CSV table of C-alpha atoms and ligand atoms in Angstrom, one decimal:
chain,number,residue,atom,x,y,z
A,1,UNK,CA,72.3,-36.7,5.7
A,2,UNK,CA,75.8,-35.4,7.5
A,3,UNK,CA,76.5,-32.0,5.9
A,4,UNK,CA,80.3,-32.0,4.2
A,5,UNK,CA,82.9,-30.4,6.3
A,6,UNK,CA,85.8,-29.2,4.6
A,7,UNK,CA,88.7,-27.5,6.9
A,8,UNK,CA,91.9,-25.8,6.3
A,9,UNK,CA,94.6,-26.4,8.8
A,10,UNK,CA,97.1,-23.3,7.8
A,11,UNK,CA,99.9,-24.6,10.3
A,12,UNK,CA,102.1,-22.2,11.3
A,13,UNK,CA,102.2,-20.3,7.8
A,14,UNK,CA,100.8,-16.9,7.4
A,15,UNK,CA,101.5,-13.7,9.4
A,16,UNK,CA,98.3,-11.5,10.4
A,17,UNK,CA,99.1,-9.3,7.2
A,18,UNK,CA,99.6,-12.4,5.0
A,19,UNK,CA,96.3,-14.1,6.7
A,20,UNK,CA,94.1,-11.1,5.5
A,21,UNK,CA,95.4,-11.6,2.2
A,22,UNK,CA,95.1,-15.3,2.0
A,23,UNK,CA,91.0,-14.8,3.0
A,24,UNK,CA,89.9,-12.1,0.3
A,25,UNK,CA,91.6,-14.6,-2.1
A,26,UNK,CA,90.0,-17.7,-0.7
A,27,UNK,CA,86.8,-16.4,0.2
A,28,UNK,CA,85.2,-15.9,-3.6
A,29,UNK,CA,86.5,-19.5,-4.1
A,30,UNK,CA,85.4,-20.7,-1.0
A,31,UNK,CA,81.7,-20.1,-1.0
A,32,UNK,CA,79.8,-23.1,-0.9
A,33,UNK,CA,76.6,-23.0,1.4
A,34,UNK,CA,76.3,-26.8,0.7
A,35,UNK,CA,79.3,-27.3,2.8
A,36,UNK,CA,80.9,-26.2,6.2
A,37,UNK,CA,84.0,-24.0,5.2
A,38,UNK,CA,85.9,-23.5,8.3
A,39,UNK,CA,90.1,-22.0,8.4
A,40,UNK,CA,91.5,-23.0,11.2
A,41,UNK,CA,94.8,-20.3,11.9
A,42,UNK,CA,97.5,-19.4,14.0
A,43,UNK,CA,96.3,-18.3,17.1
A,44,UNK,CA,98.1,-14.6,16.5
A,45,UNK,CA,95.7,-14.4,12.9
A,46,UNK,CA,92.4,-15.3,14.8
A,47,UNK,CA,90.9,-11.7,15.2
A,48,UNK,CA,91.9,-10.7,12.0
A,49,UNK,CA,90.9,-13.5,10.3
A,50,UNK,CA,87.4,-13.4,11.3
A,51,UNK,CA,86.9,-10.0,11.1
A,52,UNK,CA,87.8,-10.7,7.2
A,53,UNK,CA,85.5,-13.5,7.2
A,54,UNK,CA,82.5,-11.7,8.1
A,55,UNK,CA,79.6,-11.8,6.3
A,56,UNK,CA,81.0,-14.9,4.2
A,57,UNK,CA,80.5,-18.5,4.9
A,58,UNK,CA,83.7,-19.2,6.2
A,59,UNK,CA,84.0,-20.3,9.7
A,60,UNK,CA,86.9,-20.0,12.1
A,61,UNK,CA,89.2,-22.0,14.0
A,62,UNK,CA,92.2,-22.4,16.3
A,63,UNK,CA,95.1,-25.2,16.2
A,64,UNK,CA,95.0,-25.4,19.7
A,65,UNK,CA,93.5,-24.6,23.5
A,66,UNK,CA,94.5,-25.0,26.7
A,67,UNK,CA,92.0,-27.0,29.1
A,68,UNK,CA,92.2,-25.3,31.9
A,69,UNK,CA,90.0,-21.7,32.2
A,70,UNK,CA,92.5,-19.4,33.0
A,71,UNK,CA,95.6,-18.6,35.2
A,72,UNK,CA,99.4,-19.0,35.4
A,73,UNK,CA,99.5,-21.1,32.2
A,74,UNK,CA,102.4,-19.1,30.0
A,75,UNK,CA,102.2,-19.0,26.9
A,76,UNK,CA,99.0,-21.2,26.4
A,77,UNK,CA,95.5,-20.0,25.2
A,78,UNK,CA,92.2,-20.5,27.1
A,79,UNK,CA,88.5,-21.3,25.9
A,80,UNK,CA,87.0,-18.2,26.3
A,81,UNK,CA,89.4,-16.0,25.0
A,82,UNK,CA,88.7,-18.1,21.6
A,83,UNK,CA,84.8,-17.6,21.9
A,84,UNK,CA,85.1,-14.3,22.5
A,85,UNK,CA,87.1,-13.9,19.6
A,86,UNK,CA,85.0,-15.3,17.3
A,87,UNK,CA,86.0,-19.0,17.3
A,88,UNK,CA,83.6,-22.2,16.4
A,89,UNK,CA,86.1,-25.0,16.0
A,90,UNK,CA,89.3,-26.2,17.0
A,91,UNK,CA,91.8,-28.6,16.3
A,92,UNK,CA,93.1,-30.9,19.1
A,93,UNK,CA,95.0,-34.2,19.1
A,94,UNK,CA,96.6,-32.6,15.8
A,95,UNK,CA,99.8,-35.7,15.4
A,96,UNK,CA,102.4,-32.7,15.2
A,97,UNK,CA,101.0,-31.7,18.7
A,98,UNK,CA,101.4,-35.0,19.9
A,99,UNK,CA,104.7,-35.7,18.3
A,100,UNK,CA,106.7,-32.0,19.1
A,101,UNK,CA,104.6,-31.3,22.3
A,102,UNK,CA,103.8,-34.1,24.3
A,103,UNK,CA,100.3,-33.8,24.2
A,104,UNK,CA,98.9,-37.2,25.5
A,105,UNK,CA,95.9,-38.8,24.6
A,106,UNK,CA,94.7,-38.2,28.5
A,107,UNK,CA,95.4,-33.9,27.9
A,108,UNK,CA,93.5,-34.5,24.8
A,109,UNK,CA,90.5,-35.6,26.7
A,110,UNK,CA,90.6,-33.1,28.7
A,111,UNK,CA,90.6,-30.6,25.7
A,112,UNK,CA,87.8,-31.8,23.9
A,113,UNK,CA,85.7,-32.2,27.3
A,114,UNK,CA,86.7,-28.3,27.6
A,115,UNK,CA,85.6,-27.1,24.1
A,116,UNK,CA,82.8,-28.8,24.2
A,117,UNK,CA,81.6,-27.2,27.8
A,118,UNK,CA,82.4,-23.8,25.7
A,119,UNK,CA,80.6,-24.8,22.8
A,120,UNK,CA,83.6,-25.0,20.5
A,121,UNK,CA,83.4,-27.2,18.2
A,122,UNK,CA,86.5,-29.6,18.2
A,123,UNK,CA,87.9,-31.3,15.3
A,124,UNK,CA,89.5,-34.1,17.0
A,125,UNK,CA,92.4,-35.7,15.0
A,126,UNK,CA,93.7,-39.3,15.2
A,127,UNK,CA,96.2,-41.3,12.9
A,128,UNK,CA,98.5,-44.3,13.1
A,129,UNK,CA,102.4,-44.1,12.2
A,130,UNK,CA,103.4,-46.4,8.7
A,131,UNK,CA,105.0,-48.4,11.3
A,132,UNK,CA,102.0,-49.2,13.0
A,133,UNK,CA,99.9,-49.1,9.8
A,134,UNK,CA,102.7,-52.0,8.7
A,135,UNK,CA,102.3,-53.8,12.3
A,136,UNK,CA,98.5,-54.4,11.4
A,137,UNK,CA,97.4,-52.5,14.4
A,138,UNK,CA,96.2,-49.4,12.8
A,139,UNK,CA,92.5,-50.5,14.0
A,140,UNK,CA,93.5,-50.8,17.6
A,141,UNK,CA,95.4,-48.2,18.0
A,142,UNK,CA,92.8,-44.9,16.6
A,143,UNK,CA,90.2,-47.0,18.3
A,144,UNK,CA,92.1,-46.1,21.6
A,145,UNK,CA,92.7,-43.0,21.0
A,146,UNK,CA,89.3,-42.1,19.8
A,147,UNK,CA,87.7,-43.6,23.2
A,148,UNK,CA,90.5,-41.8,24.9
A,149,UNK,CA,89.8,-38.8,23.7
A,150,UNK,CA,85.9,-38.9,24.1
A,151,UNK,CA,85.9,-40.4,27.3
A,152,UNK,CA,83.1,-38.6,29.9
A,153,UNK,CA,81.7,-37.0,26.3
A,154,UNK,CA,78.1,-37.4,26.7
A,155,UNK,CA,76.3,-38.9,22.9
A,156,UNK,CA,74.5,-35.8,22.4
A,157,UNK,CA,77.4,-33.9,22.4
A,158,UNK,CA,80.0,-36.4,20.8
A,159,UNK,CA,77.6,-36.3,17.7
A,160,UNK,CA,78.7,-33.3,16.9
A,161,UNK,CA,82.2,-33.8,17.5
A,162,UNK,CA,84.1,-33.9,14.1
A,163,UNK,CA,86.9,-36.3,14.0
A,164,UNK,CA,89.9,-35.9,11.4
A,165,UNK,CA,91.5,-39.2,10.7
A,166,UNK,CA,95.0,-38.6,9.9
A,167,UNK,CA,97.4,-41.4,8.7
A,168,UNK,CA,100.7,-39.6,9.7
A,169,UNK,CA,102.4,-41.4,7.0
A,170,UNK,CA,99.9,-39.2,5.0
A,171,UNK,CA,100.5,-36.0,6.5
A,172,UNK,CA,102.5,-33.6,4.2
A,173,UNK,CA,104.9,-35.8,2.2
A,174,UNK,CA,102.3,-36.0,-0.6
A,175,UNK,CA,101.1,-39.7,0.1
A,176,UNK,CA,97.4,-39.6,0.2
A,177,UNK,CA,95.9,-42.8,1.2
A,178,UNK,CA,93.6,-44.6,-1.1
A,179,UNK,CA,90.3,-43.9,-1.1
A,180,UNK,CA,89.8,-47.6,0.3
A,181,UNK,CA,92.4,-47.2,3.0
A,182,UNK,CA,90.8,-43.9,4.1
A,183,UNK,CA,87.5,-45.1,3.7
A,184,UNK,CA,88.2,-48.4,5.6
A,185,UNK,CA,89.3,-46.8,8.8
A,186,UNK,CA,86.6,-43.9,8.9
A,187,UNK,CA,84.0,-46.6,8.8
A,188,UNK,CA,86.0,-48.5,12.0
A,189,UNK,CA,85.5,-45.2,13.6
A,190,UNK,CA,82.0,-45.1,13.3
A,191,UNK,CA,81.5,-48.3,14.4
A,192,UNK,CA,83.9,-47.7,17.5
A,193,UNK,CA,81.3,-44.7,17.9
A,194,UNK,CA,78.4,-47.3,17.4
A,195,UNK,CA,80.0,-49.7,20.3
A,196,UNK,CA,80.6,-46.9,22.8
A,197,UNK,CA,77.3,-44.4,22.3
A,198,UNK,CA,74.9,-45.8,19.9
A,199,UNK,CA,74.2,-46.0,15.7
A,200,UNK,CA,72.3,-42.5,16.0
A,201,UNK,CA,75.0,-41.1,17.6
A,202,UNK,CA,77.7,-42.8,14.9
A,203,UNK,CA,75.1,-42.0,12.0
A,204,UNK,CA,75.6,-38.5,13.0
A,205,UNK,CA,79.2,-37.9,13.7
A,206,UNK,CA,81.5,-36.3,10.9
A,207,UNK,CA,84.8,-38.0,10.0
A,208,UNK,CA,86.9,-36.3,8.2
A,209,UNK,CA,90.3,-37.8,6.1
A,210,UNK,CA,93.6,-36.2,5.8
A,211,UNK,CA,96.8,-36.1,5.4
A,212,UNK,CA,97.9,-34.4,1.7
A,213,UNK,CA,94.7,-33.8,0.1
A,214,UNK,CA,94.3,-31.6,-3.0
A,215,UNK,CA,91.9,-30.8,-5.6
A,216,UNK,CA,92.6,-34.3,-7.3
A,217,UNK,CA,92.0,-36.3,-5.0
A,218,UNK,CA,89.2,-34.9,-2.7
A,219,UNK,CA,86.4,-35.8,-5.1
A,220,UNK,CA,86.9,-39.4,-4.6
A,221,UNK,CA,87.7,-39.4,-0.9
A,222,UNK,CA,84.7,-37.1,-0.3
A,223,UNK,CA,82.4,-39.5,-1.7
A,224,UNK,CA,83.3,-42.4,0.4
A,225,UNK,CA,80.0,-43.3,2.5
A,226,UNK,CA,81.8,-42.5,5.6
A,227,UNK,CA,84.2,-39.8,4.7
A,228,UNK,CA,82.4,-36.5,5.4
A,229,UNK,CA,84.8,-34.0,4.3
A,230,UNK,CA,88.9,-33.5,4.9
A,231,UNK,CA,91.4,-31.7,7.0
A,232,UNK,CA,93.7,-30.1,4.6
A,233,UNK,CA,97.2,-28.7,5.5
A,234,UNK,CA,99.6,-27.9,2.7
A,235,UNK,CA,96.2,-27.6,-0.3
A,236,UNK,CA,94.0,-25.2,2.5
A,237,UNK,CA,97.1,-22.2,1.6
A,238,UNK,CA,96.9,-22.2,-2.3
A,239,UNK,CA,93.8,-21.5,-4.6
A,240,UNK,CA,92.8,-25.6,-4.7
A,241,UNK,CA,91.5,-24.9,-1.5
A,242,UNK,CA,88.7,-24.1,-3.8
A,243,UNK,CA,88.2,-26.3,-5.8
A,244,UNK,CA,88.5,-29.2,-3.0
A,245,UNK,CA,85.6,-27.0,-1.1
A,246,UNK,CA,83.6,-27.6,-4.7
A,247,UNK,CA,84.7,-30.8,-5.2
A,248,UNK,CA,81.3,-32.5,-6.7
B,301,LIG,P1,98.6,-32.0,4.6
B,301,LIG,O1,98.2,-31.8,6.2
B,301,LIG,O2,97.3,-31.8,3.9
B,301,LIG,O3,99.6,-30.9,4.3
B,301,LIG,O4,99.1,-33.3,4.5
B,301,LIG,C1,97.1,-32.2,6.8
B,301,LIG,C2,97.1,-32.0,8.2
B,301,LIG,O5,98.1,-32.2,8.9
B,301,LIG,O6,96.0,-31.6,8.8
């Protein structure tokens, strides 16, 4: 049985101070050992954010990472300055990153193949545009980026790769997809998974769904048979963050 992953994608919202706050509310709310409860959070909230998660059951992680270990890379943040700061996950191939940063299917690769050599787990997002989604090539197109993405990923460690599918047409305006849309493409993922490792590999893999969910609609979507838990933007900043983590 996959264990439910449920993760909060905070965006840029939330100032150290304000992060802190946004935990000791959460946290009560939040804990669920029947689930995997992970924040990912600004980069500048990271230590403070898991020094107030301590001793809860809430794991953290960043929006982003460089691939490369260290060096003349302004700006950017490197794997081992998130593990030694307390980091388990982190969110690459995010569609904002792609869209306002250029971030390429083949940097993606190169992000997850990093994480994964530094034991971070990555939550590796994909998701077609509505115009693509109206094209009828919504299949083809997250099937590419998912093989993109895991390309040189050995099975034993793309099992425990999460991937986040993402409709962008989904993503913060409110539009959830059906539960039979959502539902629909994670199960195409697994089989991609299935055609490029094997089925124990794809039997094991997490897929999550997002792109606006809230405490309404997670129960459905969460009980899809390959829908293991969501990626939640606007929802992960407000109290139904709660409930969505408890939403059986
Ligand atoms: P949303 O964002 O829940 O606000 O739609 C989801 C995401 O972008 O991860």
């Amino acid at each position: 049985m996959r264990r439910k992953i449920v993760a909060g994608n905070w965006k840029m919202n939330k100032t150290p101070s304000e992060a802190v706050k946004l935990v000791e509310m959460l946290k009560p709310l939040v804990a669920n050992e029947e689930v995997d409860v992970v924040f990912c959070v600004p980069a500048i909230d990271i230590i403070p954010v898991v020094e107030a998660c301590k001793g809860s059951n809430i794991k953290v992680g960043a929006e982003n990472m460089y691939y490369e270990e260290s060096g003349a890379y302004t700006g950017e943040i490197a794997p081992a300055m998130l593990v030694d700061a307390g980091v388990e996950y982190v969110v690459l191939g995010h569609s904002e990153r792609r869209e306002y940063f250029g971030e390429t299917d083949a940097m993606i690769n190169k992000k997850v193949l990093k994480a994964i050599e530094h034991k971070i787990t990555p939550i590796l997002c994909c998701g077609e545009t509505l115009e693509q989604r109206e094209q009828g090539v919504t299949m083809d197109f997250i099937r590419q980026q998912v093989k993109i993405a895991l390309q040189n990923v050995a099975a034993a460690d793309a099992a425990n790769v999460v991937i986040a599918y993402e409709p962008i047409w989904a993503i913060g305006t409110g539009k959830t997809a059906t539960t039979e849309q959502a539902q629909e493409v994670c199960a195409e993922i697994r089989k991609c998974i299935a055609e490029v490792y094997d089925d124990a590999t794809a039997a094991a893999i997490r897929i999550q769904y997002g792109g606006s969910v809230n405490a309404k609609t997670a129960p459905d979507l969460f009980a899809q048979a390959d829908i293991d838990g969501g990626l939640v933007g606007g929802a992960s900043l407000k109290e139904d963050f709660g409930a969505i983590v408890n939403y059986k």
